[in-house]
mmCIF file with all atom_site columns, C-alpha atoms in Angstrom:
data_model
loop_
_atom_site.group_PDB
_atom_site.id
_atom_site.type_symbol
_atom_site.label_atom_id
_atom_site.label_alt_id
_atom_site.label_comp_id
_atom_site.label_asym_id
_atom_site.label_entity_id
_atom_site.label_seq_id
_atom_site.pdbx_PDB_ins_code
_atom_site.Cartn_x
_atom_site.Cartn_y
_atom_site.Cartn_z
_atom_site.occupancy
_atom_site.B_iso_or_equiv
_atom_site.pdbx_formal_charge
_atom_site.auth_seq_id
_atom_site.auth_comp_id
_atom_site.auth_asym_id
_atom_site.auth_atom_id
_atom_site.pdbx_PDB_model_num
ATOM 1   C CA . UNK A 1 1   ? 237.009 179.688 171.722 1.00 0.00 ? 1386 UNK A CA 1
ATOM 2   C CA . UNK A 1 2   ? 240.599 178.300 172.045 1.00 0.00 ? 1387 UNK A CA 1
ATOM 3   C CA . UNK A 1 3   ? 241.868 179.991 169.328 1.00 0.00 ? 1388 UNK A CA 1
ATOM 4   C CA . UNK A 1 4   ? 242.039 182.116 166.886 1.00 0.00 ? 1389 UNK A CA 1
ATOM 5   C CA . UNK A 1 5   ? 240.228 180.576 163.793 1.00 0.00 ? 1390 UNK A CA 1
ATOM 6   C CA . UNK A 1 6   ? 242.224 182.919 161.501 1.00 0.00 ? 1391 UNK A CA 1
ATOM 7   C CA . UNK A 1 7   ? 245.213 181.993 162.563 1.00 0.00 ? 1392 UNK A CA 1
ATOM 8   C CA . UNK A 1 8   ? 244.171 177.794 162.119 1.00 0.00 ? 1393 UNK A CA 1
ATOM 9   C CA . UNK A 1 9   ? 242.220 177.736 158.920 1.00 0.00 ? 1394 UNK A CA 1
ATOM 10  C CA . UNK A 1 10  ? 245.086 178.864 156.359 1.00 0.00 ? 1395 UNK A CA 1
ATOM 11  C CA . UNK A 1 11  ? 243.985 178.498 152.599 1.00 0.00 ? 1396 UNK A CA 1
ATOM 12  C CA . UNK A 1 12  ? 246.891 176.173 152.446 1.00 0.00 ? 1397 UNK A CA 1
ATOM 13  C CA . UNK A 1 13  ? 244.664 173.448 154.193 1.00 0.00 ? 1398 UNK A CA 1
ATOM 14  C CA . UNK A 1 14  ? 244.743 170.057 152.512 1.00 0.00 ? 1399 UNK A CA 1
ATOM 15  C CA . UNK A 1 15  ? 241.786 167.685 153.880 1.00 0.00 ? 1400 UNK A CA 1
ATOM 16  C CA . UNK A 1 16  ? 242.648 163.445 153.270 1.00 0.00 ? 1401 UNK A CA 1
ATOM 17  C CA . UNK A 1 17  ? 239.771 161.652 152.206 1.00 0.00 ? 1402 UNK A CA 1
ATOM 18  C CA . UNK A 1 18  ? 239.806 157.840 151.968 1.00 0.00 ? 1403 UNK A CA 1
ATOM 19  C CA . UNK A 1 19  ? 242.837 157.082 149.625 1.00 0.00 ? 1404 UNK A CA 1
ATOM 20  C CA . UNK A 1 20  ? 241.307 158.487 146.367 1.00 0.00 ? 1405 UNK A CA 1
ATOM 21  C CA . UNK A 1 21  ? 240.028 161.920 147.258 1.00 0.00 ? 1406 UNK A CA 1
ATOM 22  C CA . UNK A 1 22  ? 241.254 165.289 148.917 1.00 0.00 ? 1407 UNK A CA 1
ATOM 23  C CA . UNK A 1 23  ? 239.976 168.988 149.513 1.00 0.00 ? 1408 UNK A CA 1
ATOM 24  C CA . UNK A 1 24  ? 242.296 171.759 148.793 1.00 0.00 ? 1409 UNK A CA 1
ATOM 25  C CA . UNK A 1 25  ? 241.378 175.162 147.566 1.00 0.00 ? 1410 UNK A CA 1
ATOM 26  C CA . UNK A 1 26  ? 240.023 176.230 144.374 1.00 0.00 ? 1411 UNK A CA 1
ATOM 27  C CA . UNK A 1 27  ? 241.235 178.158 142.002 1.00 0.00 ? 1412 UNK A CA 1
ATOM 28  C CA . UNK A 1 28  ? 240.806 179.029 138.181 1.00 0.00 ? 1413 UNK A CA 1
ATOM 29  C CA . UNK A 1 29  ? 242.021 176.000 136.843 1.00 0.00 ? 1414 UNK A CA 1
ATOM 30  C CA . UNK A 1 30  ? 239.079 174.269 138.257 1.00 0.00 ? 1415 UNK A CA 1
ATOM 31  C CA . UNK A 1 31  ? 236.365 177.015 135.931 1.00 0.00 ? 1416 UNK A CA 1
ATOM 32  C CA . UNK A 1 32  ? 236.075 174.263 133.688 1.00 0.00 ? 1417 UNK A CA 1
ATOM 33  C CA . UNK A 1 33  ? 235.237 171.213 135.655 1.00 0.00 ? 1418 UNK A CA 1
ATOM 34  C CA . UNK A 1 34  ? 232.803 173.463 137.705 1.00 0.00 ? 1419 UNK A CA 1
ATOM 35  C CA . UNK A 1 35  ? 231.157 174.706 134.278 1.00 0.00 ? 1420 UNK A CA 1
ATOM 36  C CA . UNK A 1 36  ? 231.013 171.306 132.983 1.00 0.00 ? 1421 UNK A CA 1
ATOM 37  C CA . UNK A 1 37  ? 229.426 169.584 136.073 1.00 0.00 ? 1422 UNK A CA 1
ATOM 38  C CA . UNK A 1 38  ? 227.490 172.568 137.972 1.00 0.00 ? 1423 UNK A CA 1
ATOM 39  C CA . UNK A 1 39  ? 225.593 172.744 134.399 1.00 0.00 ? 1424 UNK A CA 1
ATOM 40  C CA . UNK A 1 40  ? 223.261 169.863 135.828 1.00 0.00 ? 1425 UNK A CA 1
ATOM 41  C CA . UNK A 1 41  ? 220.098 170.916 136.781 1.00 0.00 ? 1426 UNK A CA 1
ATOM 42  C CA . UNK A 1 42  ? 219.692 168.048 138.876 1.00 0.00 ? 1427 UNK A CA 1
ATOM 43  C CA . UNK A 1 43  ? 222.557 169.913 141.264 1.00 0.00 ? 1428 UNK A CA 1
ATOM 44  C CA . UNK A 1 44  ? 220.857 173.564 140.776 1.00 0.00 ? 1429 UNK A CA 1
ATOM 45  C CA . UNK A 1 45  ? 217.094 172.457 141.762 1.00 0.00 ? 1430 UNK A CA 1
ATOM 46  C CA . UNK A 1 46  ? 218.596 171.047 144.779 1.00 0.00 ? 1431 UNK A CA 1
ATOM 47  C CA . UNK A 1 47  ? 220.466 174.274 145.435 1.00 0.00 ? 1432 UNK A CA 1
ATOM 48  C CA . UNK A 1 48  ? 219.328 177.833 146.329 1.00 0.00 ? 1433 UNK A CA 1
ATOM 49  C CA . UNK A 1 49  ? 222.910 179.580 144.733 1.00 0.00 ? 1434 UNK A CA 1
ATOM 50  C CA . UNK A 1 50  ? 223.860 177.786 142.252 1.00 0.00 ? 1435 UNK A CA 1
ATOM 51  C CA . UNK A 1 51  ? 222.123 178.875 138.856 1.00 0.00 ? 1436 UNK A CA 1
ATOM 52  C CA . UNK A 1 52  ? 221.411 177.333 135.841 1.00 0.00 ? 1437 UNK A CA 1
ATOM 53  C CA . UNK A 1 53  ? 222.397 176.983 133.318 1.00 0.00 ? 1438 UNK A CA 1
ATOM 54  C CA . UNK A 1 54  ? 225.833 177.512 134.876 1.00 0.00 ? 1439 UNK A CA 1
ATOM 55  C CA . UNK A 1 55  ? 228.266 179.241 132.482 1.00 0.00 ? 1440 UNK A CA 1
ATOM 56  C CA . UNK A 1 56  ? 232.061 179.829 132.706 1.00 0.00 ? 1441 UNK A CA 1
ATOM 57  C CA . UNK A 1 57  ? 231.455 183.114 133.863 1.00 0.00 ? 1442 UNK A CA 1
ATOM 58  C CA . UNK A 1 58  ? 229.624 181.809 137.011 1.00 0.00 ? 1443 UNK A CA 1
ATOM 59  C CA . UNK A 1 59  ? 232.118 179.658 137.972 1.00 0.00 ? 1444 UNK A CA 1
ATOM 60  C CA . UNK A 1 60  ? 234.614 182.538 137.530 1.00 0.00 ? 1445 UNK A CA 1
ATOM 61  C CA . UNK A 1 61  ? 232.872 184.849 139.640 1.00 0.00 ? 1446 UNK A CA 1
ATOM 62  C CA . UNK A 1 62  ? 232.789 182.304 142.324 1.00 0.00 ? 1447 UNK A CA 1
ATOM 63  C CA . UNK A 1 63  ? 236.381 181.838 142.398 1.00 0.00 ? 1448 UNK A CA 1
ATOM 64  C CA . UNK A 1 64  ? 236.953 185.711 142.071 1.00 0.00 ? 1449 UNK A CA 1
ATOM 65  C CA . UNK A 1 65  ? 234.680 186.229 145.299 1.00 0.00 ? 1450 UNK A CA 1
ATOM 66  C CA . UNK A 1 66  ? 236.069 182.819 147.117 1.00 0.00 ? 1451 UNK A CA 1
ATOM 67  C CA . UNK A 1 67  ? 239.425 184.153 146.585 1.00 0.00 ? 1452 UNK A CA 1
ATOM 68  C CA . UNK A 1 68  ? 239.017 187.732 147.221 1.00 0.00 ? 1453 UNK A CA 1
ATOM 69  C CA . UNK A 1 69  ? 236.899 186.740 150.453 1.00 0.00 ? 1454 UNK A CA 1
ATOM 70  C CA . UNK A 1 70  ? 239.983 184.180 151.767 1.00 0.00 ? 1455 UNK A CA 1
ATOM 71  C CA . UNK A 1 71  ? 242.696 186.658 151.460 1.00 0.00 ? 1456 UNK A CA 1
ATOM 72  C CA . UNK A 1 72  ? 240.618 189.502 153.016 1.00 0.00 ? 1457 UNK A CA 1
ATOM 73  C CA . UNK A 1 73  ? 239.990 187.362 155.841 1.00 0.00 ? 1458 UNK A CA 1
ATOM 74  C CA . UNK A 1 74  ? 242.640 185.082 156.332 1.00 0.00 ? 1459 UNK A CA 1
ATOM 75  C CA . UNK A 1 75  ? 241.190 182.236 156.513 1.00 0.00 ? 1460 UNK A CA 1
ATOM 76  C CA . UNK A 1 76  ? 239.530 179.319 154.127 1.00 0.00 ? 1461 UNK A CA 1
ATOM 77  C CA . UNK A 1 77  ? 235.864 179.067 153.264 1.00 0.00 ? 1462 UNK A CA 1
ATOM 78  C CA . UNK A 1 78  ? 235.758 176.779 150.482 1.00 0.00 ? 1463 UNK A CA 1
ATOM 79  C CA . UNK A 1 79  ? 237.500 173.325 149.413 1.00 0.00 ? 1464 UNK A CA 1
ATOM 80  C CA . UNK A 1 80  ? 237.215 171.803 146.047 1.00 0.00 ? 1465 UNK A CA 1
ATOM 81  C CA . UNK A 1 81  ? 236.693 168.048 146.466 1.00 0.00 ? 1466 UNK A CA 1
ATOM 82  C CA . UNK A 1 82  ? 239.394 166.593 144.413 1.00 0.00 ? 1467 UNK A CA 1
ATOM 83  C CA . UNK A 1 83  ? 239.660 163.034 142.621 1.00 0.00 ? 1468 UNK A CA 1
ATOM 84  C CA . UNK A 1 84  ? 243.344 161.125 143.363 1.00 0.00 ? 1469 UNK A CA 1
ATOM 85  C CA . UNK A 1 85  ? 244.081 163.028 139.501 1.00 0.00 ? 1470 UNK A CA 1
ATOM 86  C CA . UNK A 1 86  ? 243.474 166.408 141.456 1.00 0.00 ? 1471 UNK A CA 1
ATOM 87  C CA . UNK A 1 87  ? 240.582 167.078 138.965 1.00 0.00 ? 1472 UNK A CA 1
ATOM 88  C CA . UNK A 1 88  ? 237.898 168.986 140.952 1.00 0.00 ? 1473 UNK A CA 1
ATOM 89  C CA . UNK A 1 89  ? 234.359 166.832 140.863 1.00 0.00 ? 1474 UNK A CA 1
ATOM 90  C CA . UNK A 1 90  ? 233.043 169.178 143.917 1.00 0.00 ? 1475 UNK A CA 1
ATOM 91  C CA . UNK A 1 91  ? 232.837 171.462 146.680 1.00 0.00 ? 1476 UNK A CA 1
ATOM 92  C CA . UNK A 1 92  ? 232.179 171.971 150.121 1.00 0.00 ? 1477 UNK A CA 1
ATOM 93  C CA . UNK A 1 93  ? 232.568 175.114 152.160 1.00 0.00 ? 1478 UNK A CA 1
ATOM 94  C CA . UNK A 1 94  ? 231.641 177.352 154.812 1.00 0.00 ? 1479 UNK A CA 1
ATOM 95  C CA . UNK A 1 95  ? 228.894 180.484 154.171 1.00 0.00 ? 1480 UNK A CA 1
ATOM 96  C CA . UNK A 1 96  ? 229.351 182.081 157.513 1.00 0.00 ? 1481 UNK A CA 1
ATOM 97  C CA . UNK A 1 97  ? 225.722 183.694 157.422 1.00 0.00 ? 1482 UNK A CA 1
ATOM 98  C CA . UNK A 1 98  ? 226.413 184.944 161.116 1.00 0.00 ? 1483 UNK A CA 1
ATOM 99  C CA . UNK A 1 99  ? 229.837 186.534 160.390 1.00 0.00 ? 1484 UNK A CA 1
ATOM 100 C CA . UNK A 1 100 ? 233.073 185.543 160.578 1.00 0.00 ? 1485 UNK A CA 1
ATOM 101 C CA . UNK A 1 101 ? 233.338 185.761 164.095 1.00 0.00 ? 1486 UNK A CA 1
ATOM 102 C CA . UNK A 1 102 ? 230.682 183.814 165.067 1.00 0.00 ? 1487 UNK A CA 1
ATOM 103 C CA . UNK A 1 103 ? 231.151 180.471 166.490 1.00 0.00 ? 1488 UNK A CA 1
ATOM 104 C CA . UNK A 1 104 ? 228.964 178.733 164.385 1.00 0.00 ? 1489 UNK A CA 1
ATOM 105 C CA . UNK A 1 105 ? 228.423 178.681 160.295 1.00 0.00 ? 1490 UNK A CA 1
ATOM 106 C CA . UNK A 1 106 ? 226.227 176.623 157.564 1.00 0.00 ? 1491 UNK A CA 1
ATOM 107 C CA . UNK A 1 107 ? 227.411 174.896 155.194 1.00 0.00 ? 1492 UNK A CA 1
ATOM 108 C CA . UNK A 1 108 ? 226.957 174.007 151.876 1.00 0.00 ? 1493 UNK A CA 1
ATOM 109 C CA . UNK A 1 109 ? 228.218 171.002 149.394 1.00 0.00 ? 1494 UNK A CA 1
ATOM 110 C CA . UNK A 1 110 ? 227.917 169.855 146.175 1.00 0.00 ? 1495 UNK A CA 1
ATOM 111 C CA . UNK A 1 111 ? 229.557 166.729 143.737 1.00 0.00 ? 1496 UNK A CA 1
ATOM 112 C CA . UNK A 1 112 ? 229.344 166.064 140.301 1.00 0.00 ? 1497 UNK A CA 1
ATOM 113 C CA . UNK A 1 113 ? 226.501 163.602 139.211 1.00 0.00 ? 1498 UNK A CA 1
ATOM 114 C CA . UNK A 1 114 ? 228.962 160.814 138.188 1.00 0.00 ? 1499 UNK A CA 1
ATOM 115 C CA . UNK A 1 115 ? 229.920 160.661 141.287 1.00 0.00 ? 1500 UNK A CA 1
ATOM 116 C CA . UNK A 1 116 ? 226.637 159.986 143.099 1.00 0.00 ? 1501 UNK A CA 1
ATOM 117 C CA . UNK A 1 117 ? 225.833 157.098 144.878 1.00 0.00 ? 1502 UNK A CA 1
ATOM 118 C CA . UNK A 1 118 ? 229.247 156.068 145.728 1.00 0.00 ? 1503 UNK A CA 1
ATOM 119 C CA . UNK A 1 119 ? 229.527 157.192 149.016 1.00 0.00 ? 1504 UNK A CA 1
ATOM 120 C CA . UNK A 1 120 ? 231.729 160.031 148.547 1.00 0.00 ? 1505 UNK A CA 1
ATOM 121 C CA . UNK A 1 121 ? 230.037 162.832 149.874 1.00 0.00 ? 1506 UNK A CA 1
ATOM 122 C CA . UNK A 1 122 ? 229.361 161.016 153.558 1.00 0.00 ? 1507 UNK A CA 1
ATOM 123 C CA . UNK A 1 123 ? 233.554 160.464 153.454 1.00 0.00 ? 1508 UNK A CA 1
ATOM 124 C CA . UNK A 1 124 ? 233.584 164.137 152.401 1.00 0.00 ? 1509 UNK A CA 1
ATOM 125 C CA . UNK A 1 125 ? 231.487 165.707 155.041 1.00 0.00 ? 1510 UNK A CA 1
ATOM 126 C CA . UNK A 1 126 ? 233.151 163.525 157.600 1.00 0.00 ? 1511 UNK A CA 1
ATOM 127 C CA . UNK A 1 127 ? 236.633 164.495 157.065 1.00 0.00 ? 1512 UNK A CA 1
ATOM 128 C CA . UNK A 1 128 ? 234.881 168.269 156.556 1.00 0.00 ? 1513 UNK A CA 1
ATOM 129 C CA . UNK A 1 129 ? 234.387 167.982 160.200 1.00 0.00 ? 1514 UNK A CA 1
ATOM 130 C CA . UNK A 1 130 ? 236.757 166.769 161.505 1.00 0.00 ? 1515 UNK A CA 1
ATOM 131 C CA . UNK A 1 131 ? 238.908 169.589 160.583 1.00 0.00 ? 1516 UNK A CA 1
ATOM 132 C CA . UNK A 1 132 ? 236.464 172.054 161.702 1.00 0.00 ? 1517 UNK A CA 1
ATOM 133 C CA . UNK A 1 133 ? 235.678 170.225 165.274 1.00 0.00 ? 1518 UNK A CA 1
ATOM 134 C CA . UNK A 1 134 ? 239.930 168.603 165.375 1.00 0.00 ? 1519 UNK A CA 1
ATOM 135 C CA . UNK A 1 135 ? 240.659 172.362 164.821 1.00 0.00 ? 1520 UNK A CA 1
ATOM 136 C CA . UNK A 1 136 ? 238.415 173.875 166.772 1.00 0.00 ? 1521 UNK A CA 1
ATOM 137 C CA . UNK A 1 137 ? 237.401 176.178 164.158 1.00 0.00 ? 1522 UNK A CA 1
ATOM 138 C CA . UNK A 1 138 ? 233.889 176.397 165.201 1.00 0.00 ? 1523 UNK A CA 1
ATOM 139 C CA . UNK A 1 139 ? 231.564 175.454 167.991 1.00 0.00 ? 1524 UNK A CA 1
ATOM 140 C CA . UNK A 1 140 ? 228.755 174.427 165.846 1.00 0.00 ? 1525 UNK A CA 1
ATOM 141 C CA . UNK A 1 141 ? 228.030 173.884 161.704 1.00 0.00 ? 1526 UNK A CA 1
ATOM 142 C CA . UNK A 1 142 ? 224.566 173.070 160.375 1.00 0.00 ? 1527 UNK A CA 1
ATOM 143 C CA . UNK A 1 143 ? 223.212 172.664 157.054 1.00 0.00 ? 1528 UNK A CA 1
ATOM 144 C CA . UNK A 1 144 ? 220.097 173.192 155.526 1.00 0.00 ? 1529 UNK A CA 1
ATOM 145 C CA . UNK A 1 145 ? 218.578 171.096 152.864 1.00 0.00 ? 1530 UNK A CA 1
ATOM 146 C CA . UNK A 1 146 ? 215.337 171.100 150.582 1.00 0.00 ? 1531 UNK A CA 1
ATOM 147 C CA . UNK A 1 147 ? 212.842 168.942 152.352 1.00 0.00 ? 1532 UNK A CA 1
ATOM 148 C CA . UNK A 1 148 ? 212.698 166.550 149.163 1.00 0.00 ? 1533 UNK A CA 1
ATOM 149 C CA . UNK A 1 149 ? 216.156 166.219 149.116 1.00 0.00 ? 1534 UNK A CA 1
ATOM 150 C CA . UNK A 1 150 ? 216.177 162.388 150.754 1.00 0.00 ? 1535 UNK A CA 1
ATOM 151 C CA . UNK A 1 151 ? 220.081 161.657 149.309 1.00 0.00 ? 1536 UNK A CA 1
ATOM 152 C CA . UNK A 1 152 ? 221.443 165.032 150.543 1.00 0.00 ? 1537 UNK A CA 1
ATOM 153 C CA . UNK A 1 153 ? 219.388 164.288 154.463 1.00 0.00 ? 1538 UNK A CA 1
ATOM 154 C CA . UNK A 1 154 ? 220.879 160.496 154.442 1.00 0.00 ? 1539 UNK A CA 1
ATOM 155 C CA . UNK A 1 155 ? 224.436 161.839 153.680 1.00 0.00 ? 1540 UNK A CA 1
ATOM 156 C CA . UNK A 1 156 ? 223.951 164.187 156.656 1.00 0.00 ? 1541 UNK A CA 1
ATOM 157 C CA . UNK A 1 157 ? 222.640 161.463 158.658 1.00 0.00 ? 1542 UNK A CA 1
ATOM 158 C CA . UNK A 1 158 ? 225.355 158.798 158.115 1.00 0.00 ? 1543 UNK A CA 1
ATOM 159 C CA . UNK A 1 159 ? 227.743 161.770 158.754 1.00 0.00 ? 1544 UNK A CA 1
ATOM 160 C CA . UNK A 1 160 ? 226.507 162.107 162.487 1.00 0.00 ? 1545 UNK A CA 1
ATOM 161 C CA . UNK A 1 161 ? 224.406 165.016 162.255 1.00 0.00 ? 1546 UNK A CA 1
ATOM 162 C CA . UNK A 1 162 ? 221.351 165.423 163.828 1.00 0.00 ? 1547 UNK A CA 1
ATOM 163 C CA . UNK A 1 163 ? 217.953 166.942 162.221 1.00 0.00 ? 1548 UNK A CA 1
ATOM 164 C CA . UNK A 1 164 ? 217.254 170.033 164.639 1.00 0.00 ? 1549 UNK A CA 1
ATOM 165 C CA . UNK A 1 165 ? 213.887 171.799 162.725 1.00 0.00 ? 1550 UNK A CA 1
ATOM 166 C CA . UNK A 1 166 ? 211.741 171.855 159.652 1.00 0.00 ? 1551 UNK A CA 1
ATOM 167 C CA . UNK A 1 167 ? 211.340 175.544 158.545 1.00 0.00 ? 1552 UNK A CA 1
ATOM 168 C CA . UNK A 1 168 ? 208.485 176.147 156.330 1.00 0.00 ? 1553 UNK A CA 1
ATOM 169 C CA . UNK A 1 169 ? 209.039 177.720 153.445 1.00 0.00 ? 1554 UNK A CA 1
ATOM 170 C CA . UNK A 1 170 ? 212.747 178.866 154.162 1.00 0.00 ? 1555 UNK A CA 1
ATOM 171 C CA . UNK A 1 171 ? 213.419 179.280 150.792 1.00 0.00 ? 1556 UNK A CA 1
ATOM 172 C CA . UNK A 1 172 ? 211.928 180.126 147.644 1.00 0.00 ? 1557 UNK A CA 1
ATOM 173 C CA . UNK A 1 173 ? 213.307 179.095 144.055 1.00 0.00 ? 1558 UNK A CA 1
ATOM 174 C CA . UNK A 1 174 ? 211.496 180.332 141.157 1.00 0.00 ? 1559 UNK A CA 1
ATOM 175 C CA . UNK A 1 175 ? 207.612 180.918 141.971 1.00 0.00 ? 1560 UNK A CA 1
ATOM 176 C CA . UNK A 1 176 ? 207.698 177.747 144.869 1.00 0.00 ? 1561 UNK A CA 1
ATOM 177 C CA . UNK A 1 177 ? 208.395 178.212 147.955 1.00 0.00 ? 1562 UNK A CA 1
ATOM 178 C CA . UNK A 1 178 ? 210.658 175.495 149.318 1.00 0.00 ? 1563 UNK A CA 1
ATOM 179 C CA . UNK A 1 179 ? 210.533 173.641 153.013 1.00 0.00 ? 1564 UNK A CA 1
ATOM 180 C CA . UNK A 1 180 ? 214.064 173.395 154.655 1.00 0.00 ? 1565 UNK A CA 1
ATOM 181 C CA . UNK A 1 181 ? 215.434 170.629 157.198 1.00 0.00 ? 1566 UNK A CA 1
ATOM 182 C CA . UNK A 1 182 ? 218.025 171.835 159.084 1.00 0.00 ? 1567 UNK A CA 1
ATOM 183 C CA . UNK A 1 183 ? 220.821 169.645 160.186 1.00 0.00 ? 1568 UNK A CA 1
ATOM 184 C CA . UNK A 1 184 ? 223.039 170.330 163.003 1.00 0.00 ? 1569 UNK A CA 1
ATOM 185 C CA . UNK A 1 185 ? 226.491 169.030 164.563 1.00 0.00 ? 1570 UNK A CA 1
ATOM 186 C CA . UNK A 1 186 ? 228.370 170.745 167.562 1.00 0.00 ? 1571 UNK A CA 1
ATOM 187 C CA . UNK A 1 187 ? 231.326 170.185 169.754 1.00 0.00 ? 1572 UNK A CA 1
ATOM 188 C CA . UNK A 1 188 ? 230.144 167.801 172.019 1.00 0.00 ? 1573 UNK A CA 1
ATOM 189 C CA . UNK A 1 189 ? 228.064 165.842 169.600 1.00 0.00 ? 1574 UNK A CA 1
ATOM 190 C CA . UNK A 1 190 ? 231.443 165.630 167.862 1.00 0.00 ? 1575 UNK A CA 1
ATOM 191 C CA . UNK A 1 191 ? 233.911 164.638 170.157 1.00 0.00 ? 1576 UNK A CA 1
ATOM 192 C CA . UNK A 1 192 ? 230.871 162.117 171.582 1.00 0.00 ? 1577 UNK A CA 1
ATOM 193 C CA . UNK A 1 193 ? 230.820 160.352 168.224 1.00 0.00 ? 1578 UNK A CA 1
ATOM 194 C CA . UNK A 1 194 ? 234.810 160.347 168.128 1.00 0.00 ? 1579 UNK A CA 1
ATOM 195 C CA . UNK A 1 195 ? 234.886 158.518 171.732 1.00 0.00 ? 1580 UNK A CA 1
ATOM 196 C CA . UNK A 1 196 ? 233.048 155.501 170.955 1.00 0.00 ? 1581 UNK A CA 1
#
């Protein structure tokens, strides 16, 4: 890796997403919107980690854990998706399943239901990948999507990710096993796509 990511991705990073949206750090004033928007079964049903119901205490715990991780590691792991008003309407973040020193990471994302089907998440993922690869933070990004979540698959495909495999019974939610589709983008793919 060309540079130490702990000195590149600071918790003050601001990422512009088109004219009306941007990505910034998450903080405790975001608790009401997180609790409101994530207490939606259509979101939790497509996520391995978001419970239903989603309570204020869940939002507070998530923010506490995120801020502690970012302070300890000196790097940003989660970005709030914000409307031009500054209100949180979603989130996107690195999961670091292979550890913070790995050259790759999986990532997850969500968007409040009132903002679905407007092309926002495609713009967000494009801006996010531009940030990650443009600053040489990682060599590879990947996302695991529930196999039935065609909308999320389309968003990743429109953002330049490629499907690399199907993982049978990758998740268990309640009593059911759920297959996952794994998408990837690496530095070479990003560079090639942005030279066209």
